[in-house]
The first five atom37 places (N, CA, C, CB, O) and aatype in JSON, in Angstrom:
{
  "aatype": [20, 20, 20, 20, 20, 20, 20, 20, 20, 20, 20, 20, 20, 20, 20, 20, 20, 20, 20, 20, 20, 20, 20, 20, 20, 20, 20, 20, 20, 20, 20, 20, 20, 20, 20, 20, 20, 20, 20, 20, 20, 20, 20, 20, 20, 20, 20, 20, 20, 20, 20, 20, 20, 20, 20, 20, 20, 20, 20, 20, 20, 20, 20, 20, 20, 20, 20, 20, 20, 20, 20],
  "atom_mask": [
    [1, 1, 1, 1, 1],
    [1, 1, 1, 1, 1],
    [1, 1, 1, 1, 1],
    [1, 1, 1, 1, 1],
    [1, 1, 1, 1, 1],
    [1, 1, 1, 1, 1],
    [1, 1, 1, 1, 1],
    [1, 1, 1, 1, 1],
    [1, 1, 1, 1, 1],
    [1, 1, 1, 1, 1],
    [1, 1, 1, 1, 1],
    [1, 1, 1, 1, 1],
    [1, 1, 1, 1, 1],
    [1, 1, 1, 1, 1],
    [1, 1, 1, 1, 1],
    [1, 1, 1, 1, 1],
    [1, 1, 1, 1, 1],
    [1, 1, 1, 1, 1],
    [1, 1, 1, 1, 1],
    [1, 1, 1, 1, 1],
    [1, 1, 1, 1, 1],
    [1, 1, 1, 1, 1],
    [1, 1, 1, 1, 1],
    [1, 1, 1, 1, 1],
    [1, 1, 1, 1, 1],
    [1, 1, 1, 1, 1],
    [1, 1, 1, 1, 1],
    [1, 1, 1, 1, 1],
    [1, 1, 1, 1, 1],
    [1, 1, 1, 1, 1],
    [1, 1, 1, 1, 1],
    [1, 1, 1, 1, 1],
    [1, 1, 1, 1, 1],
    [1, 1, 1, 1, 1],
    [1, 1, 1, 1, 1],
    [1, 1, 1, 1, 1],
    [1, 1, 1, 1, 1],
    [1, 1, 1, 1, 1],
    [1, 1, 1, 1, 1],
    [1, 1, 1, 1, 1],
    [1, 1, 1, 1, 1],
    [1, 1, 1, 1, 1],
    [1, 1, 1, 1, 1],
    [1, 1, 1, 1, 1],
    [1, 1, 1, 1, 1],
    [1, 1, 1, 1, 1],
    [1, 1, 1, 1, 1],
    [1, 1, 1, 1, 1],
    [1, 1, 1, 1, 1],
    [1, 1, 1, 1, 1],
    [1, 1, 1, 1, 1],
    [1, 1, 1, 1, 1],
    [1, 1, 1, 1, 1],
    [1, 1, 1, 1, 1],
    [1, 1, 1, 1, 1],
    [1, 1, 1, 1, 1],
    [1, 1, 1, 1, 1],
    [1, 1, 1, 1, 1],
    [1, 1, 1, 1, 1],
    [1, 1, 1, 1, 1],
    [1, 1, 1, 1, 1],
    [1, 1, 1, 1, 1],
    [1, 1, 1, 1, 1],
    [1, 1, 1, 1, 1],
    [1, 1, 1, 1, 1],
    [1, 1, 1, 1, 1],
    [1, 1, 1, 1, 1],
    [1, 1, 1, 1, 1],
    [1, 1, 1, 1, 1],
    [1, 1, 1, 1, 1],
    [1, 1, 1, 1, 1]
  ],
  "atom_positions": [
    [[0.82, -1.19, 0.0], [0.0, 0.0, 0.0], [0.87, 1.26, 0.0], [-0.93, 0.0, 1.21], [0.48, 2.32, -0.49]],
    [[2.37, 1.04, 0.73], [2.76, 2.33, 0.79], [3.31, 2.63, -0.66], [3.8, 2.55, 1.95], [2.68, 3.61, -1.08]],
    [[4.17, 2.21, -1.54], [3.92, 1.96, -3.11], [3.17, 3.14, -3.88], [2.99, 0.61, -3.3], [3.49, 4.05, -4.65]],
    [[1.53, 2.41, -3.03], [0.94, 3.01, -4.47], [0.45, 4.49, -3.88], [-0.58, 1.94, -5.25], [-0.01, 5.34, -4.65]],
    [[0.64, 4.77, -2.11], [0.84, 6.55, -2.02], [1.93, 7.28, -2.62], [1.02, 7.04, -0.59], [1.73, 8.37, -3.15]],
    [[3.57, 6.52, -2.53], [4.57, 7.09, -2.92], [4.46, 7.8, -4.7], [5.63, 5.97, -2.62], [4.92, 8.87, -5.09]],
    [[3.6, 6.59, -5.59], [3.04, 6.75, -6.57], [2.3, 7.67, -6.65], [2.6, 5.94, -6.84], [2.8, 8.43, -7.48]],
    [[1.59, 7.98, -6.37], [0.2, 9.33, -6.03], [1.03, 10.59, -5.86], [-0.92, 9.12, -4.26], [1.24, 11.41, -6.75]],
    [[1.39, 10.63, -4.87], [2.28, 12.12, -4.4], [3.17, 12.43, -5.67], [3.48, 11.89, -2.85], [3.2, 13.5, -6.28]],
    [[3.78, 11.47, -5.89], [4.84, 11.75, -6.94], [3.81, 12.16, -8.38], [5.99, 10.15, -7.17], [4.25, 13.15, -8.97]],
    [[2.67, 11.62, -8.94], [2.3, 11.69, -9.9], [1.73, 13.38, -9.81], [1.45, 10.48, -10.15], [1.67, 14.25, -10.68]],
    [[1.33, 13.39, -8.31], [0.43, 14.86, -7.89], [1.8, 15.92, -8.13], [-0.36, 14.91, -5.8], [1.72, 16.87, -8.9]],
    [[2.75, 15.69, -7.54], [4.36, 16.77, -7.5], [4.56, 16.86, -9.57], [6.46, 15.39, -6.31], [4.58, 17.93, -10.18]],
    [[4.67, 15.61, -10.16], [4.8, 16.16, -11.46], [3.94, 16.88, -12.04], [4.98, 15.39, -12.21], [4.06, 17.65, -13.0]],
    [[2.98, 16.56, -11.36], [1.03, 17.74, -11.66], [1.22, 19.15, -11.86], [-0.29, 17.91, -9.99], [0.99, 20.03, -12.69]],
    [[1.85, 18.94, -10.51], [2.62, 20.86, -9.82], [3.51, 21.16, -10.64], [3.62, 21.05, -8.12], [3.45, 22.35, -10.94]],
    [[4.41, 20.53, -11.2], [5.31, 20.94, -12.0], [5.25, 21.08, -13.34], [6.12, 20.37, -11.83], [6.32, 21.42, -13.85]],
    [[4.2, 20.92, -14.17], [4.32, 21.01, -15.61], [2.98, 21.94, -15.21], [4.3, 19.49, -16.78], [2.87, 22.78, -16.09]],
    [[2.3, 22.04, -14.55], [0.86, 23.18, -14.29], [2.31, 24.52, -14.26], [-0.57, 22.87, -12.08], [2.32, 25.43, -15.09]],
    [[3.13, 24.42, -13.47], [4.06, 25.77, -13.21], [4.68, 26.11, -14.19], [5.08, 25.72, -12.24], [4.67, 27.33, -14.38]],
    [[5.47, 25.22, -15.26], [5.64, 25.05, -16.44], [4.95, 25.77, -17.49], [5.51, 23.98, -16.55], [5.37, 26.76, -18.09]],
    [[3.62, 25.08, -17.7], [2.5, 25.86, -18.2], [2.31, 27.31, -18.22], [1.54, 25.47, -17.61], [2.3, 28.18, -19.1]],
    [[2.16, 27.27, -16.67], [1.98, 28.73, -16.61], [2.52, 30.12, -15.96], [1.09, 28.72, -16.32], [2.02, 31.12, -15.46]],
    [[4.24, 29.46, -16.35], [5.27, 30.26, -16.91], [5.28, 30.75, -17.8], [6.1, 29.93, -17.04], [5.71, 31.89, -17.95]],
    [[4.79, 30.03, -18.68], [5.45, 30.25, -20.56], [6.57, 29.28, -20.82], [6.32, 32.02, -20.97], [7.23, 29.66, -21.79]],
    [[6.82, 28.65, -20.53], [8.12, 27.59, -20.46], [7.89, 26.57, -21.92], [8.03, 26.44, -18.72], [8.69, 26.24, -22.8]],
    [[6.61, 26.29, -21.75], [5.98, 25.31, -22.38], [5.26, 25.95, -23.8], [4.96, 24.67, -21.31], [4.54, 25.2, -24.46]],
    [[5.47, 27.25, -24.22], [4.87, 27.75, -25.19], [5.52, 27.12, -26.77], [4.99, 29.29, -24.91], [4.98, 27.46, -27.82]],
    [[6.25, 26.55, -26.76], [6.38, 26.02, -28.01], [5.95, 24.49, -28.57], [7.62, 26.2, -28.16], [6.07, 23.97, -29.68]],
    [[5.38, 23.97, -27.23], [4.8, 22.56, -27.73], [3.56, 22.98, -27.98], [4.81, 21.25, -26.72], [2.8, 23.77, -27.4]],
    [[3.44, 21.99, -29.41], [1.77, 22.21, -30.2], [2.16, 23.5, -30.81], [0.09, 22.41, -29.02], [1.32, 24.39, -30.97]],
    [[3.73, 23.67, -31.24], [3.79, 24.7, -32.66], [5.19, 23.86, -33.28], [4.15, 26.87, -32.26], [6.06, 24.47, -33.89]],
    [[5.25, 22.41, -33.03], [6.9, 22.29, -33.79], [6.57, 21.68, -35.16], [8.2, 21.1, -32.88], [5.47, 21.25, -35.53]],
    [[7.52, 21.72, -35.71], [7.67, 21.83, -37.44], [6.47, 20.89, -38.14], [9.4, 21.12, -38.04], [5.66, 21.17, -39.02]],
    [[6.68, 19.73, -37.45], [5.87, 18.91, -38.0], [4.25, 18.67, -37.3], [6.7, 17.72, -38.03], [3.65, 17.59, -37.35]],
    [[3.86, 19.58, -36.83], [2.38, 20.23, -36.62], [1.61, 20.03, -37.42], [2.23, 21.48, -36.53], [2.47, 19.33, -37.97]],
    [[0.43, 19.91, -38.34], [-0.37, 19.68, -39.2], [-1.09, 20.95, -38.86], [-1.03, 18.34, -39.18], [-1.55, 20.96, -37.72]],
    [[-1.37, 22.43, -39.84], [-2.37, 23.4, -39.68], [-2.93, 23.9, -41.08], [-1.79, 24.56, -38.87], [-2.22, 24.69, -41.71]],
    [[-3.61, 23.68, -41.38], [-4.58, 24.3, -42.26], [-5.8, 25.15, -42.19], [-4.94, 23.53, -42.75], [-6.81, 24.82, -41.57]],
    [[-5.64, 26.38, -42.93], [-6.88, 27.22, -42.62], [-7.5, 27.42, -43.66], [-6.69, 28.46, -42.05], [-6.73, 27.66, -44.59]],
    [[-8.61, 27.42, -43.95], [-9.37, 27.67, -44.98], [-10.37, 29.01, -44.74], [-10.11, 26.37, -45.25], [-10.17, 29.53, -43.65]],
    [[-10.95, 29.38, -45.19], [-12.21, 30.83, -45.51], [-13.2, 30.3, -44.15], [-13.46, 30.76, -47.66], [-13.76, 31.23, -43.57]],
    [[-13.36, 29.45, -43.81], [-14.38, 29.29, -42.8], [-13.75, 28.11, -41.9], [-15.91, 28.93, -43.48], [-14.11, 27.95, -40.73]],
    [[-13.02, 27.49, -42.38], [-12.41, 26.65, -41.51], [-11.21, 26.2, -40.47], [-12.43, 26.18, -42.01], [-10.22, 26.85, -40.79]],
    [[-11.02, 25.67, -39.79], [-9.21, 25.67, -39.26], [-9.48, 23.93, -38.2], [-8.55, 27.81, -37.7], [-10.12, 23.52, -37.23]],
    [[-8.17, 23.28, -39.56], [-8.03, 22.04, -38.7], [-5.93, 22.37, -38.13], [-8.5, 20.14, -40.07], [-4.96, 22.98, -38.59]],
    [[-6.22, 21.61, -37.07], [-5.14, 21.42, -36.66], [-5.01, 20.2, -36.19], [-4.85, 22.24, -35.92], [-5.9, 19.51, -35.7]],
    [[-3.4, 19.8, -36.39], [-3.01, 18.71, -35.65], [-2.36, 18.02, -35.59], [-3.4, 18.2, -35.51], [-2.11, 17.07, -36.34]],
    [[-1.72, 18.52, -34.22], [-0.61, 17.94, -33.41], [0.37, 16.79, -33.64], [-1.13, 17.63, -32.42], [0.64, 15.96, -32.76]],
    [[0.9, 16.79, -34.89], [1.34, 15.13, -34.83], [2.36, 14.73, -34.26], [1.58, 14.5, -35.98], [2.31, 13.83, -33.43]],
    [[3.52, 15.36, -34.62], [4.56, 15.57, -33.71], [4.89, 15.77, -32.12], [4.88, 16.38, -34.14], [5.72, 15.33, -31.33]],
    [[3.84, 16.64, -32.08], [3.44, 17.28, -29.97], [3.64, 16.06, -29.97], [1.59, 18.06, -28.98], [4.76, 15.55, -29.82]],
    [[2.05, 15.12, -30.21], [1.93, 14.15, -29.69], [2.86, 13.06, -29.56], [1.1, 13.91, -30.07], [2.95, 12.49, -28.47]],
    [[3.57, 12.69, -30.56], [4.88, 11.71, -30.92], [5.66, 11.99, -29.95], [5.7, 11.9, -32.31], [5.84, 10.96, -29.3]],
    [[6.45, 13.24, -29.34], [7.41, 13.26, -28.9], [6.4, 13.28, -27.42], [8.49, 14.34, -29.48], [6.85, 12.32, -26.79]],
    [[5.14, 13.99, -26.47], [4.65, 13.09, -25.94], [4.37, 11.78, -25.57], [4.3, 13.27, -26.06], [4.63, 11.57, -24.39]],
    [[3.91, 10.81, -26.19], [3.8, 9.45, -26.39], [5.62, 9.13, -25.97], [3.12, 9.03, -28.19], [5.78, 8.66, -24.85]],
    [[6.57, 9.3, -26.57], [7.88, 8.92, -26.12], [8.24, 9.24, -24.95], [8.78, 9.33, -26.82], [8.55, 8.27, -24.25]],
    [[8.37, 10.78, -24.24], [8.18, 11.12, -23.01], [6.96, 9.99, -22.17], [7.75, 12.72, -23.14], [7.46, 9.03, -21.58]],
    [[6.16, 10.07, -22.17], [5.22, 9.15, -21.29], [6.08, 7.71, -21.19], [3.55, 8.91, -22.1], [6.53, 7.3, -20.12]],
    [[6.29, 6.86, -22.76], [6.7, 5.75, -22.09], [8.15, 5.46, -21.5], [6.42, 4.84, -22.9], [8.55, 4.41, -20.99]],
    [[8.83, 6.65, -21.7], [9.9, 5.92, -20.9], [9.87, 6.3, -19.62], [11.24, 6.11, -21.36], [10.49, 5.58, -18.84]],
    [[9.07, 7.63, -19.0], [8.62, 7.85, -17.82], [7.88, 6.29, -17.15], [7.6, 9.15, -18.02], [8.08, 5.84, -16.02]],
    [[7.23, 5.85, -17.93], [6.25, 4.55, -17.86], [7.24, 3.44, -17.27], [5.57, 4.03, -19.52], [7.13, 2.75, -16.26]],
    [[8.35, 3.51, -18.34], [9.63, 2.13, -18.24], [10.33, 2.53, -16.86], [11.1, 2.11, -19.8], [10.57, 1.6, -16.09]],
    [[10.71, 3.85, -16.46], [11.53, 4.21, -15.84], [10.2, 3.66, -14.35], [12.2, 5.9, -16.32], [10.64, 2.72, -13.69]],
    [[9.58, 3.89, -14.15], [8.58, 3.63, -13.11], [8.74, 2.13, -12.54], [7.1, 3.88, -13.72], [8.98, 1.59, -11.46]],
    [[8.42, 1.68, -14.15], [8.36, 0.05, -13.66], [9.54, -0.47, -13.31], [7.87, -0.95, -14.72], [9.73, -1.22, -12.34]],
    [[10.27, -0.12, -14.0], [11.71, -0.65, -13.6], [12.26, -0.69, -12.19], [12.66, 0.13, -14.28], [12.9, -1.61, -11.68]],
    [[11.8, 0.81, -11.46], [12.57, 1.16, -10.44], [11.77, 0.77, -9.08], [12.93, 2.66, -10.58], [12.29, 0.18, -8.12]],
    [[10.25, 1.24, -9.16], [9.12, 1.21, -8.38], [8.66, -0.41, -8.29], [7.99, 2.22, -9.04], [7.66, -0.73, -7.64]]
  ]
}
């Protein structure tokens, strides 16, 4: 049980830290890098993220690996 508080706190402390991140400005260039998908048209606007997400998705799993491994 103690595990899965050490887990919690820690997930809540990285919470605090990318919210502070955020709303610094620190973080203003993810969801604008090169390979972004944006198109605007006369009435329309798609976007999307392909890249954010990619290099997300990689961040998460080795955060993921690094967890299991150690925890």
């Amino acid at each position: 049980m103690k595990s899965t508080g050490l887990m919690l706190v820690l997930a809540g402390l990285g919470l605090v830290v990318i919210g502070l991140l955020v709303y610094s400005g620190a973080l203003s260039w993810f969801g604008r890098l090169p390979g972004d998908v944006r198109w605007e048209g006369e009435h329309t606007r798609v976007y999307f993220p392909l890249v954010s997400m990619l290099l997300l998705s990689v961040l998460l799993s080795l955060i993921s690996f690094v967890v299991r491994r150690f925890l």
